[in-house]
C-alpha positions as YAML, in Angstrom:
chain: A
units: angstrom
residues:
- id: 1
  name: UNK
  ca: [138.35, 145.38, 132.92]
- id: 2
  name: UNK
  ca: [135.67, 146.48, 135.47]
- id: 3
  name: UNK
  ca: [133.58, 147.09, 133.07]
- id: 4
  name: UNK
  ca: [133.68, 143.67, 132.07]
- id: 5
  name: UNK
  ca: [133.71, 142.13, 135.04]
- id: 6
  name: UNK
  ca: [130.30, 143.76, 136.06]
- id: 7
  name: UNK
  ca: [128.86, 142.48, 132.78]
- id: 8
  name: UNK
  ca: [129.85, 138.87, 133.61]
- id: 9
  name: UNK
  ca: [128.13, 139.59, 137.59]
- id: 10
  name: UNK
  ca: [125.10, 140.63, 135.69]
- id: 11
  name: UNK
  ca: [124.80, 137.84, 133.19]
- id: 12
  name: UNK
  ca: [125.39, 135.45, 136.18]
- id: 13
  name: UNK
  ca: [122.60, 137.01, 137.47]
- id: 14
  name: UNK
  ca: [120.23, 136.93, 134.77]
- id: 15
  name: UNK
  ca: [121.76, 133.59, 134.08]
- id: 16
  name: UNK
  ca: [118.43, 131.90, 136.49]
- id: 17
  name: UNK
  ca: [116.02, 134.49, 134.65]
- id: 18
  name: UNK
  ca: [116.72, 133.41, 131.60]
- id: 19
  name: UNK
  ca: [117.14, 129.39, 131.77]
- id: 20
  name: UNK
  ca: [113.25, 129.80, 133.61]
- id: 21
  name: UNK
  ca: [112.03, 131.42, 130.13]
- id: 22
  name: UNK
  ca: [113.88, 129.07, 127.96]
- id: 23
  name: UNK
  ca: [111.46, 126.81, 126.27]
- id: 24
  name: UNK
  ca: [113.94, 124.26, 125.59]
- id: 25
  name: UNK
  ca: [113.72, 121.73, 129.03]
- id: 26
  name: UNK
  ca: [117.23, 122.17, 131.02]
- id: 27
  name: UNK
  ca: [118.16, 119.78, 133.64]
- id: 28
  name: UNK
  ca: [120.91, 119.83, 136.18]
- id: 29
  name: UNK
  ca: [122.62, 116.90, 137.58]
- id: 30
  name: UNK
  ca: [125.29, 117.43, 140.61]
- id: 31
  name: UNK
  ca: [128.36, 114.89, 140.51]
- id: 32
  name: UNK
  ca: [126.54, 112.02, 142.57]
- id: 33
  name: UNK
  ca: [123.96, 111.95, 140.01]
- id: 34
  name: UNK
  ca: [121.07, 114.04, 142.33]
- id: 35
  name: UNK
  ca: [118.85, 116.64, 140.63]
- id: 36
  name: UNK
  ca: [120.40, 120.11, 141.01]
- id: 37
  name: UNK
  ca: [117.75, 122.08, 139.10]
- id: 38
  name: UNK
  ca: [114.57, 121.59, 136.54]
- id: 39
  name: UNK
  ca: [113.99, 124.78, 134.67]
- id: 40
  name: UNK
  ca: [109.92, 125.04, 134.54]
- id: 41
  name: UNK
  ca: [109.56, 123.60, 130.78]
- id: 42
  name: UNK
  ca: [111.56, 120.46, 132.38]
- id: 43
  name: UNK
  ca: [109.07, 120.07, 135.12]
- id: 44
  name: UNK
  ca: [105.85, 120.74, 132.61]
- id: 45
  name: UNK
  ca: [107.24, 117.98, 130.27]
- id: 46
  name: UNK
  ca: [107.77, 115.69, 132.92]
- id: 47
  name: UNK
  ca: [104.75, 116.21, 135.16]
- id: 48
  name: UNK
  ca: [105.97, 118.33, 138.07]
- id: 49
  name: UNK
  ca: [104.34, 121.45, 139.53]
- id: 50
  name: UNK
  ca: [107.27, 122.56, 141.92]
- id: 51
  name: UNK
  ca: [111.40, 122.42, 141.87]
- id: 52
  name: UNK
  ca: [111.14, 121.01, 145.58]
- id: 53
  name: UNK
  ca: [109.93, 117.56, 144.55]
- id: 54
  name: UNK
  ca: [112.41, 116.69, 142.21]
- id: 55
  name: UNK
  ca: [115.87, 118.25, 144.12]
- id: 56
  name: UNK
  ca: [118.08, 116.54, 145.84]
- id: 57
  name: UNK
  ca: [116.77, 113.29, 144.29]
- id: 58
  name: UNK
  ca: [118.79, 110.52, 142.21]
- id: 59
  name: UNK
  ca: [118.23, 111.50, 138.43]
- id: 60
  name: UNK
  ca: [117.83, 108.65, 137.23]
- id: 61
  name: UNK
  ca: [115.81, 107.10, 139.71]
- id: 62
  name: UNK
  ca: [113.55, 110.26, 138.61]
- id: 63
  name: UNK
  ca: [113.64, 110.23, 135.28]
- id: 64
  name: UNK
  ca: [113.77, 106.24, 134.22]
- id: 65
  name: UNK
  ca: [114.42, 103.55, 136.84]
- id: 66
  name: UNK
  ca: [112.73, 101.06, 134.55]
- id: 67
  name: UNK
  ca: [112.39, 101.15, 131.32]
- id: 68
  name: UNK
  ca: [108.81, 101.28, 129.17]
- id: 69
  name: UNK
  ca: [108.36, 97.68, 129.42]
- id: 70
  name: UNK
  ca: [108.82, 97.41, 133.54]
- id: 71
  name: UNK
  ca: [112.72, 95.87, 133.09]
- id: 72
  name: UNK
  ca: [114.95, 97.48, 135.46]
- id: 73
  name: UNK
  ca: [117.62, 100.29, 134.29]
- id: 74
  name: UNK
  ca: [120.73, 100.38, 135.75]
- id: 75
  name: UNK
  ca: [122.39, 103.71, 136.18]
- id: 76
  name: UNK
  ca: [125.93, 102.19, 134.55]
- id: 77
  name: UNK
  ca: [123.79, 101.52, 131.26]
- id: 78
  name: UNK
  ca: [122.38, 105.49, 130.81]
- id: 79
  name: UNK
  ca: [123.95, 107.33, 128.32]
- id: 80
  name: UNK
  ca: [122.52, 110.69, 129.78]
- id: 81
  name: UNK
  ca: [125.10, 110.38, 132.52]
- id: 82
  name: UNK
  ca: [128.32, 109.24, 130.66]
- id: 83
  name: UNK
  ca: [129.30, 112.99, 130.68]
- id: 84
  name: UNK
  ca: [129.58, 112.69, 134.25]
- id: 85
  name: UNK
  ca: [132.09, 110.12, 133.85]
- id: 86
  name: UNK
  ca: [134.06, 111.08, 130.98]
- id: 87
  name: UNK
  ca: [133.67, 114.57, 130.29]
- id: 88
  name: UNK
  ca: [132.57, 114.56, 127.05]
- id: 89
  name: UNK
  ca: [129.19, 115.72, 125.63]
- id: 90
  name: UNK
  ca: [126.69, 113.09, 124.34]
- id: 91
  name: UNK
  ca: [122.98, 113.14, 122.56]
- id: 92
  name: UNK
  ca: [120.66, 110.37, 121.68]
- id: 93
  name: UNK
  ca: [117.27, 109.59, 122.03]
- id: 94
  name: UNK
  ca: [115.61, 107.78, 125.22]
- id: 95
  name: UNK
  ca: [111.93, 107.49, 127.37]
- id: 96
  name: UNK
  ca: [111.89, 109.36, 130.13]
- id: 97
  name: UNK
  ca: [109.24, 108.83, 132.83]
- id: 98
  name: UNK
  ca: [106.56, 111.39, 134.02]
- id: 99
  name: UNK
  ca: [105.32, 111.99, 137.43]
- id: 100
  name: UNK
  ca: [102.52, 109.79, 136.83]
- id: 101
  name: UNK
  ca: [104.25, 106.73, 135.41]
- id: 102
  name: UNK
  ca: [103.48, 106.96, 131.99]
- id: 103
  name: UNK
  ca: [106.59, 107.32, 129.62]
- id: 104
  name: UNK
  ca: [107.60, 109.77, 126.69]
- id: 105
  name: UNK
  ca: [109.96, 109.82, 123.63]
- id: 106
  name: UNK
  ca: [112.76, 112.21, 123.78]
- id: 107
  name: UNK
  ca: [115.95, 113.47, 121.50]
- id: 108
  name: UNK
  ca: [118.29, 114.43, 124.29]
- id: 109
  name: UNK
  ca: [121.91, 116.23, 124.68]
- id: 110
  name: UNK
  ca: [123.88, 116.04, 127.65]
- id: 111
  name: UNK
  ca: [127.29, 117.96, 127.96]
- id: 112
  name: UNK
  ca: [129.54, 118.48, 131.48]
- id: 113
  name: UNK
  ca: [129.87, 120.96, 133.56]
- id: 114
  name: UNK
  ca: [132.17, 121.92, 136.41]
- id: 115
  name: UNK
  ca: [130.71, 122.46, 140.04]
- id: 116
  name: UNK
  ca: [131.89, 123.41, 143.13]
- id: 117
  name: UNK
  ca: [131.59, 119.72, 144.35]
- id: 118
  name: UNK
  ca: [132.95, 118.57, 141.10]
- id: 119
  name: UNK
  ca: [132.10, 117.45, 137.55]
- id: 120
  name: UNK
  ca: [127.68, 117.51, 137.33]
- id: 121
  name: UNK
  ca: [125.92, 117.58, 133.99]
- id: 122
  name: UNK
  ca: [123.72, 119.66, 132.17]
- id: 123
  name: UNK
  ca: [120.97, 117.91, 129.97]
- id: 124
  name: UNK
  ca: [118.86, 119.83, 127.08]
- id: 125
  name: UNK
  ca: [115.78, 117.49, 125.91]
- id: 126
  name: UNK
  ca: [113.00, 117.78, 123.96]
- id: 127
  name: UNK
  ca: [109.24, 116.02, 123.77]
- id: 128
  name: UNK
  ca: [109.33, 114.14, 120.10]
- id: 129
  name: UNK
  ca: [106.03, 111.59, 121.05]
- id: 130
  name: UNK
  ca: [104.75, 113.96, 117.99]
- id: 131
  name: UNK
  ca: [107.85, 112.82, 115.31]
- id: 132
  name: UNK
  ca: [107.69, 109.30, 116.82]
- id: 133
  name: UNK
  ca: [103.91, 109.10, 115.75]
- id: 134
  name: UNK
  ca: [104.46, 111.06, 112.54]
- id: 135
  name: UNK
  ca: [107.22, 108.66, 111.69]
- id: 136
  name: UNK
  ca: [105.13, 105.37, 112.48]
- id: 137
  name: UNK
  ca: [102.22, 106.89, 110.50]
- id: 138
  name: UNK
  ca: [104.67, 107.18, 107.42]
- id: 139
  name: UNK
  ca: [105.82, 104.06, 107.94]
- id: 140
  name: UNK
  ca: [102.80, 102.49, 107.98]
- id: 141
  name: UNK
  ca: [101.44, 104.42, 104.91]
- id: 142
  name: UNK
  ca: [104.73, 103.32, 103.02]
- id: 143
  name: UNK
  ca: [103.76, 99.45, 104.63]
- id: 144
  name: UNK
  ca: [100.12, 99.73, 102.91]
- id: 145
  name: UNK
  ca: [101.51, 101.49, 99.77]
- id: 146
  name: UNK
  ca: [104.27, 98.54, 99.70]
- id: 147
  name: UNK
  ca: [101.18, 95.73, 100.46]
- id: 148
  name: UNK
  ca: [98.96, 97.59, 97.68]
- id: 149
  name: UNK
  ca: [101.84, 97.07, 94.81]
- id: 150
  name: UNK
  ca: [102.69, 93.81, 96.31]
- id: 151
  name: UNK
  ca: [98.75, 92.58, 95.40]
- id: 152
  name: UNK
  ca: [98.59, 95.08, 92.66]
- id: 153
  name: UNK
  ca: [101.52, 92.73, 91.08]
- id: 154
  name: UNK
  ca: [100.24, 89.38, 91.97]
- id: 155
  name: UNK
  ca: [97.06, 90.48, 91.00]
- id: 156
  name: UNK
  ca: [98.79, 91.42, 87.55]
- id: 157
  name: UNK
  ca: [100.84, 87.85, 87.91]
- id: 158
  name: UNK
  ca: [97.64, 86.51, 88.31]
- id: 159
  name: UNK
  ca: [95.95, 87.78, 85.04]
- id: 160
  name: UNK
  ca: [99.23, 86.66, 82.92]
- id: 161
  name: UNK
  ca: [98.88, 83.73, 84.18]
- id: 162
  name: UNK
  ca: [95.06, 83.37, 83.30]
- id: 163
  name: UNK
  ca: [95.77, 84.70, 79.94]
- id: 164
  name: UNK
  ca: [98.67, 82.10, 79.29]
- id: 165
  name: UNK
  ca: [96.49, 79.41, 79.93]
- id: 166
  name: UNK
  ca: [93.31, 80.46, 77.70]
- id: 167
  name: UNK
  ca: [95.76, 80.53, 75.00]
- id: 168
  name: UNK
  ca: [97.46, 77.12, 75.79]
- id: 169
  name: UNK
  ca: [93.46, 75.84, 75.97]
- id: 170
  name: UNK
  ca: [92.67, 77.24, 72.56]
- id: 171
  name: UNK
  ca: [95.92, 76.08, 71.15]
- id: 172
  name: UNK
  ca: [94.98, 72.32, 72.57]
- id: 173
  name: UNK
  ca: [91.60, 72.66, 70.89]
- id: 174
  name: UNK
  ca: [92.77, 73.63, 68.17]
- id: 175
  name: UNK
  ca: [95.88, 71.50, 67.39]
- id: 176
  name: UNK
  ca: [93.99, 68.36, 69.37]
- id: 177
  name: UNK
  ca: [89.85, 67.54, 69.00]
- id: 178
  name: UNK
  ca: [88.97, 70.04, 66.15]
- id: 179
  name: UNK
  ca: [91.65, 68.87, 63.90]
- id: 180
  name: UNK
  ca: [90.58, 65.18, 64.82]
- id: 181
  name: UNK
  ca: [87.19, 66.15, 64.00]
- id: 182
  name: UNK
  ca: [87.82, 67.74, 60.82]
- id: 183
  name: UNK
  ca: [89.79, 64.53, 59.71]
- id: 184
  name: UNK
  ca: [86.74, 62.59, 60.71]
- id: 185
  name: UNK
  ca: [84.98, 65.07, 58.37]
- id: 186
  name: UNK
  ca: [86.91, 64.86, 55.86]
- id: 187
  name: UNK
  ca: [87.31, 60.72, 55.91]
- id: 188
  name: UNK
  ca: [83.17, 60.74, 56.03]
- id: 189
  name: UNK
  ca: [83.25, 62.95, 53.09]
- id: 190
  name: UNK
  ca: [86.01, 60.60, 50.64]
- id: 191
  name: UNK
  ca: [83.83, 57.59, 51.95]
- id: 192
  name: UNK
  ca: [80.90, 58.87, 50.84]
- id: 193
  name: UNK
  ca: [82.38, 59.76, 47.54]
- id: 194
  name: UNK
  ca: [84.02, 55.72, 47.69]
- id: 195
  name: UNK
  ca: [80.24, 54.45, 48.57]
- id: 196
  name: UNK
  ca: [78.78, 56.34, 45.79]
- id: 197
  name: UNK
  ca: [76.40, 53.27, 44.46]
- id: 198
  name: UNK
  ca: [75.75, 52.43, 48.20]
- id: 199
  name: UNK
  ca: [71.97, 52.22, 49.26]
- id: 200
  name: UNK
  ca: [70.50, 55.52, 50.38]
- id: 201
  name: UNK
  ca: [70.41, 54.35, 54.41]
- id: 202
  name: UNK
  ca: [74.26, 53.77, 53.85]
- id: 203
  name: UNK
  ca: [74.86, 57.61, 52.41]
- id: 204
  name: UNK
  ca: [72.47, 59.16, 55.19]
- id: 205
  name: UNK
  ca: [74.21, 57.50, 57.54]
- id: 206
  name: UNK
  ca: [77.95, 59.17, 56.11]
- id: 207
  name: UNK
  ca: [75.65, 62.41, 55.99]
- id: 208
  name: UNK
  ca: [74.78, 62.60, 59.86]
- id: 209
  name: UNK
  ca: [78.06, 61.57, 60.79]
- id: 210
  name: UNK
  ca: [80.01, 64.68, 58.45]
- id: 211
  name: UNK
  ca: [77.31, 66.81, 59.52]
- id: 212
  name: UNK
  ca: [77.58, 65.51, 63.76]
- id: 213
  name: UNK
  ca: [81.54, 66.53, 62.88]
- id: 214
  name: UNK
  ca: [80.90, 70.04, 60.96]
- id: 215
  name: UNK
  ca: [78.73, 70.41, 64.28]
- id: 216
  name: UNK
  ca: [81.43, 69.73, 66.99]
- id: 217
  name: UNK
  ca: [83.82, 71.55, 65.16]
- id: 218
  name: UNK
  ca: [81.70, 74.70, 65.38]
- id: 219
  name: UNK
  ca: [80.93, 74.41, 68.40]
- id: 220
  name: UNK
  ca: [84.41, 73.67, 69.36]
- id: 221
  name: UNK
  ca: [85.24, 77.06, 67.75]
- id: 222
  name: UNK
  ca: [82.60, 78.82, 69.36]
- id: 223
  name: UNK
  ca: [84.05, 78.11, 72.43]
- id: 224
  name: UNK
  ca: [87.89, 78.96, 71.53]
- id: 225
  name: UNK
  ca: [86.54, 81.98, 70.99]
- id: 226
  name: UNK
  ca: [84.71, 82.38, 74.42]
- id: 227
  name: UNK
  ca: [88.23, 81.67, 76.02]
- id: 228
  name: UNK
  ca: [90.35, 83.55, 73.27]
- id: 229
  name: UNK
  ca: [89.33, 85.01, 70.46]
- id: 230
  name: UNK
  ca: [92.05, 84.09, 67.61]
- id: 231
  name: UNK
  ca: [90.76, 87.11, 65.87]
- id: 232
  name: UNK
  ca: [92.60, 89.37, 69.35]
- id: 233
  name: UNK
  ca: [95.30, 87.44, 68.50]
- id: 234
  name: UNK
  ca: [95.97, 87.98, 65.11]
- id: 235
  name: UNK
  ca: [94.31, 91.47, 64.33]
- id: 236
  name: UNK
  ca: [93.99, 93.20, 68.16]
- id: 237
  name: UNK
  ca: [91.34, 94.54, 70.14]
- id: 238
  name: UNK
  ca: [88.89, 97.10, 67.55]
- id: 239
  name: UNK
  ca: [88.96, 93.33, 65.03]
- id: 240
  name: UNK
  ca: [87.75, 91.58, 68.16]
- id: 241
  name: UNK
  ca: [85.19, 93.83, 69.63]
- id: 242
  name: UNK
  ca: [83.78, 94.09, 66.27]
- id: 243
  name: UNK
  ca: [83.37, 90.29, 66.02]
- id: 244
  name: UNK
  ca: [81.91, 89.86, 69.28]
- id: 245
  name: UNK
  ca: [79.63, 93.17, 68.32]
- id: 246
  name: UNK
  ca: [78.55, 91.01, 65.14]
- id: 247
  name: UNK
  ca: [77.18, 88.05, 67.35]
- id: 248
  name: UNK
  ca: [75.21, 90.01, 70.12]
- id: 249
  name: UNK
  ca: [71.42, 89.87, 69.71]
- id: 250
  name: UNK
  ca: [71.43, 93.88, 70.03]
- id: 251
  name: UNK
  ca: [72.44, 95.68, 67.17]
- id: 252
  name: UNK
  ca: [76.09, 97.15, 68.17]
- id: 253
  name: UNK
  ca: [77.72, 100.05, 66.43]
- id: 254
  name: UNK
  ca: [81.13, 101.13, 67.01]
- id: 255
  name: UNK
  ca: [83.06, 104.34, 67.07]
- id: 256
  name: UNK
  ca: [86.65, 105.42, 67.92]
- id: 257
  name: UNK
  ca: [89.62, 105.89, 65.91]
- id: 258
  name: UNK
  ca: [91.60, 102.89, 67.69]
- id: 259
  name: UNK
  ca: [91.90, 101.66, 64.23]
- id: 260
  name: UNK
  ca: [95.01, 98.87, 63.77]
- id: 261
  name: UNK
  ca: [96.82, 99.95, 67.45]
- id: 262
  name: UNK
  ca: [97.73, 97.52, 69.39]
- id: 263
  name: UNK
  ca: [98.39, 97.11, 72.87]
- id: 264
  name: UNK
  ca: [99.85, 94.64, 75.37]
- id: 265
  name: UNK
  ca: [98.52, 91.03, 75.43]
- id: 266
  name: UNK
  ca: [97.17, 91.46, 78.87]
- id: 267
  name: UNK
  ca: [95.74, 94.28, 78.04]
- id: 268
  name: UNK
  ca: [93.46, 94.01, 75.33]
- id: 269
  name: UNK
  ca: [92.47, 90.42, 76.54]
- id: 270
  name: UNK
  ca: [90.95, 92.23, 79.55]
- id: 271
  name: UNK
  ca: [89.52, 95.23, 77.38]
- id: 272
  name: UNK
  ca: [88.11, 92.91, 75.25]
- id: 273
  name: UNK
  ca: [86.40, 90.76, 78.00]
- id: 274
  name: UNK
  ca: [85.49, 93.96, 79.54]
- id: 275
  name: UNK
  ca: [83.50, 94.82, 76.99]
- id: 276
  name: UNK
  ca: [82.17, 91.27, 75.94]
- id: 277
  name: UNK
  ca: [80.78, 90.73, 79.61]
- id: 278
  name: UNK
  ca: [79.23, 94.39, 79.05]
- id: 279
  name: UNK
  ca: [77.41, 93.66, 75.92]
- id: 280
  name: UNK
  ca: [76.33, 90.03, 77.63]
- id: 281
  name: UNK
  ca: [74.89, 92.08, 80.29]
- id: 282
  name: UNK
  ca: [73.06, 94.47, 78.26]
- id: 283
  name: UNK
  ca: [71.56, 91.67, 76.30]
- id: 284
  name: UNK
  ca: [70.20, 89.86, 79.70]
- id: 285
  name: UNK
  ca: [68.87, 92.67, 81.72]
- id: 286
  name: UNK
  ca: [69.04, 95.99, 79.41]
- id: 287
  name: UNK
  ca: [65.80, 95.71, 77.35]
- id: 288
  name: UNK
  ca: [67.71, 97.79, 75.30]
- id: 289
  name: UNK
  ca: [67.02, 98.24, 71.16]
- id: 290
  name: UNK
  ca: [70.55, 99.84, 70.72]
- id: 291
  name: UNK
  ca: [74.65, 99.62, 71.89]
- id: 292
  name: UNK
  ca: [76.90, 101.65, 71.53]
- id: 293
  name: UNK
  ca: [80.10, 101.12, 72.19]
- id: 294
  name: UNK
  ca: [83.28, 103.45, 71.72]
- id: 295
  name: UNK
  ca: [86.77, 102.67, 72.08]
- id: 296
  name: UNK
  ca: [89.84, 105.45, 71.77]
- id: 297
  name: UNK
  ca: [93.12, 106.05, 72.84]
- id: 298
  name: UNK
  ca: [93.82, 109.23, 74.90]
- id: 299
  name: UNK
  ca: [97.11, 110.38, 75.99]
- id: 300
  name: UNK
  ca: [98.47, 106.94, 76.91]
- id: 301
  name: UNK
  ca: [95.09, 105.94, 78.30]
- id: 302
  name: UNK
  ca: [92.64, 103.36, 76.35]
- id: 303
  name: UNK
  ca: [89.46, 104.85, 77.15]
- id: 304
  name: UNK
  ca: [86.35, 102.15, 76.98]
- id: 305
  name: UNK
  ca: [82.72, 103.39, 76.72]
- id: 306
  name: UNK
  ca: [79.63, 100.89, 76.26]
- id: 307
  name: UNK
  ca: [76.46, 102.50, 76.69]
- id: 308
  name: UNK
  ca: [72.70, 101.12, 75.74]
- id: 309
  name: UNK
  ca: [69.33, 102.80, 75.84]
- id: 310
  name: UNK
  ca: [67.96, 100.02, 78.24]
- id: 311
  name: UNK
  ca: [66.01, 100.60, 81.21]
- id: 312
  name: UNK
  ca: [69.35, 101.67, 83.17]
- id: 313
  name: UNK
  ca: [68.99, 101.22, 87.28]
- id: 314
  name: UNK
  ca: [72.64, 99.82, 87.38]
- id: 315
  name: UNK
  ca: [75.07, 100.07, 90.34]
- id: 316
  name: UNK
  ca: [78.26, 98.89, 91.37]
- id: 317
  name: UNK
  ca: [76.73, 99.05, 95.13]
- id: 318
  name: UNK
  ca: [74.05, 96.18, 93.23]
- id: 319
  name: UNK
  ca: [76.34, 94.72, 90.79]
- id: 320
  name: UNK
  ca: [76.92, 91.13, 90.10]
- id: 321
  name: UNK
  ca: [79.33, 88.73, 89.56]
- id: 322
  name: UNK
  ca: [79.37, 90.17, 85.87]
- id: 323
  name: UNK
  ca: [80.13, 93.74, 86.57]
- id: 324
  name: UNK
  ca: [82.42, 93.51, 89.84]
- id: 325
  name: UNK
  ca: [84.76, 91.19, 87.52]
- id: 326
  name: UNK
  ca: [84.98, 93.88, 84.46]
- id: 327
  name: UNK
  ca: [85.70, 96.41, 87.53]
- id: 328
  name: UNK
  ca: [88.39, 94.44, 88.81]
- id: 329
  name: UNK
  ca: [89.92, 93.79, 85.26]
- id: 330
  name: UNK
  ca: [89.72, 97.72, 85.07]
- id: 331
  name: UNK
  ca: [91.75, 98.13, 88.64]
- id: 332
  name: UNK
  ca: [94.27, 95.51, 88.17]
- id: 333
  name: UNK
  ca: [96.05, 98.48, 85.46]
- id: 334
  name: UNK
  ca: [95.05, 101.07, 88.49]
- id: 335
  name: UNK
  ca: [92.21, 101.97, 85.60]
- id: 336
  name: UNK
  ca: [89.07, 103.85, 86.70]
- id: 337
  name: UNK
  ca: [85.39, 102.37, 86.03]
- id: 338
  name: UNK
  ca: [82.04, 104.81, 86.57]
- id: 339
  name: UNK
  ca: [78.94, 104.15, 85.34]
- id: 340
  name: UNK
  ca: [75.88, 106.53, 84.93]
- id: 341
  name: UNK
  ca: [72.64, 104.58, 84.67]
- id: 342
  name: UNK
  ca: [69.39, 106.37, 85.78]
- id: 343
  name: UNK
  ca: [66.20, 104.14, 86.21]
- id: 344
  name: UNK
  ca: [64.65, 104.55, 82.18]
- id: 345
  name: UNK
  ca: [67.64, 106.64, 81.02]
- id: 346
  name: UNK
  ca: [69.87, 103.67, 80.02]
- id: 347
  name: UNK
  ca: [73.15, 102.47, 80.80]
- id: 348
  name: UNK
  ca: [76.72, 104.00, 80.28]
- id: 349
  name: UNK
  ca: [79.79, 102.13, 81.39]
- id: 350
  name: UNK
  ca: [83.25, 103.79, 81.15]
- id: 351
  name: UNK
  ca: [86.67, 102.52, 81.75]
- id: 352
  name: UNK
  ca: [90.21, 104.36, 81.56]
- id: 353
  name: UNK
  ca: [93.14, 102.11, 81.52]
- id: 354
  name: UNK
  ca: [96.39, 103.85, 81.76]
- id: 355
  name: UNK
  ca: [98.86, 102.34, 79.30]
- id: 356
  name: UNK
  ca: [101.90, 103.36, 80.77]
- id: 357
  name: UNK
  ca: [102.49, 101.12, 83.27]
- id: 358
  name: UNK
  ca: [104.89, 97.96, 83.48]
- id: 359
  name: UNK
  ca: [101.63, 95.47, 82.05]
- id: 360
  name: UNK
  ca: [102.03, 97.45, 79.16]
- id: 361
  name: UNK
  ca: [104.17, 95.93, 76.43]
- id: 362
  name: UNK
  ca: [102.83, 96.69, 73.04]
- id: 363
  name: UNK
  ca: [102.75, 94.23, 70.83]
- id: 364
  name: UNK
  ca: [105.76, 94.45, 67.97]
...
């Protein structure tokens, strides 16, 4: 019993010694609220050199009179001091005030104790200005990843939408003026064959106006297929590359075993016009006598490669209109683009596409 007893005397008093090395701020509040004792982490985190200007004083007035924004703080509203009223321990997180006015974040606990002069309380807190900023940082990372998806969509939206009507346009073409046109055509051609015995004026006359009508429908086809090819329609993206490849002035050769695969709408109408504005480019500036162009599928990835033997000097820090919009068709599918084009070395273009994303419905 003793022997106990002088154990208890000598933790009592190491009890001082060892709440000044704790780490963990400790803070003692008598029952009419007035500082009682700071252990020294207490007065570091709060901006105090010595014990002697803090004791005796009103905790609360000390610690957070006001709150952050200057509005006063009434001692019946803290929630570090309900254990002095009911006797029951309490955490939460508040501000406390420094010495020199500023304020700080902190997770607190706060749990009674019984005094001589009656029931005080003892509060544990800790410094979490480094959590608050860590969680605001993720927060605003998961804000800009949530804005980037948000655009990434509508850009997506967007390009559906662009899509839907090229193919509305080229169905109005074709189900409108170029089937009124090849009526005309065909209504010259019967009336020619009615006004066979007609004077020669008379059947060059029928002449000009079938061939003014072969003309517009041509040219009314030509430019369907500037807006949407039929041919990416009907037999995909390798069909329609190698159409557009046919009309370019520079000789085009192809390579890839893409063969009959097809892809999502949206998709291959921007791979296509990817690589048409590429081989329009190459034709304007490239001085080139060859193109080659190369299109494969890699491990859910459609991998684009156009490359010429031009007079290269291309950027994306100098590009145009031309190349910044096959760049952003690229990004839209969160695709890559990089180009390698040294000045008399040529020009290579190459985009990767990932295919597994929610833009990518194949085609049935």
């Amino acid at each position: 019993m003793r022997e106990n007893t002088a154990a208890l005397g000598e933790l009592e008093r190491l009890i001082p010694t060892i709440l000044s090395a704790t780490p963990q701020p400790i803070w003692v509040v008598g029952s009419d609220g007035a500082v009682l004792y700071a252990n020294p982490a207490a007065l570091q985190t709060l901006g105090y050199a010595r014990m002697d200007q803090i004791a005796g004083r009103n905790s609360h007035a000390v610690m957070h009179s006001t709150r952050p924004d200057g509005r006063p703080y009434p001692a019946s509203e803290c929630r570090m001091l309900e254990p002095l009223r009911t006797g029951t321990p309490l955490s939460g997180e508040e501000w406390l005030r420094r010495a020199d006015g500023t304020f700080i974040p902190i997770a607190w606990s706060s749990a009674p104790i019984e005094l001589p002069a009656g029931r005080g309380a003892v509060h544990a807190f800790v410094d979490i200005t480094e959590r608050r900023l860590l969680e605001r940082e993720t927060r605003e990372r998961e804000l800009a990843e949530l804005r980037r998806v948000e655009l990434h969509e509508a850009h997506i939206r967007l390009m559906e939408s662009i899509a839907s009507a090229r193919s509305q346009i080229v169905r109005d073409l074709h189900d409108g003026a170029q089937q009124r046109l090849v009526a005309l055509a065909l209504q010259a051609g019967l009336l020619r064959e009615a006004l066979g015995a007609a004077g020669p004026d008379v059947l060059a006359l029928l002449d000009g106006i079938a061939a003014d009508a072969q003309g517009a429908i041509d040219e009314l086809r030509e430019l369907a297929s500037g807006i949407h090819p039929p041919v990416l329609s009907s037999r995909g993206l390798a069909a329609a590359v190698r159409a557009q490849a046919d009309s370019c002035p520079i000789p085009v050769f192809l390579s890839g075993a893409l063969g009959d695969r097809r892809f999502s709408a949206l998709i291959e109408s921007n791979a296509y016009f990817f690589v048409a504005e590429a081989l329009t480019n190459a034709a304007k500036h490239s001085r080139a006598g060859r193109i080659d162009v190369g299109l494969a599928y890699d491990d859910d990835v459609l991998v684009i490669e156009v490359a010429d033997d031009g007079v290269g000097g291309v950027s994306l820090e100098s590009a145009g209109t031309g190349l910044n919009s096959m760049v952003d068709r690229v990004h839209a599918f969160d695709g890559t683009v990089t180009i390698d084009s040294r000045p008399g070395a040529g020009t290579v273009i190459r985009a990767r596409i990932p295919l597994a994303g929610p833009a990518d419905q194949p085609l049935r």
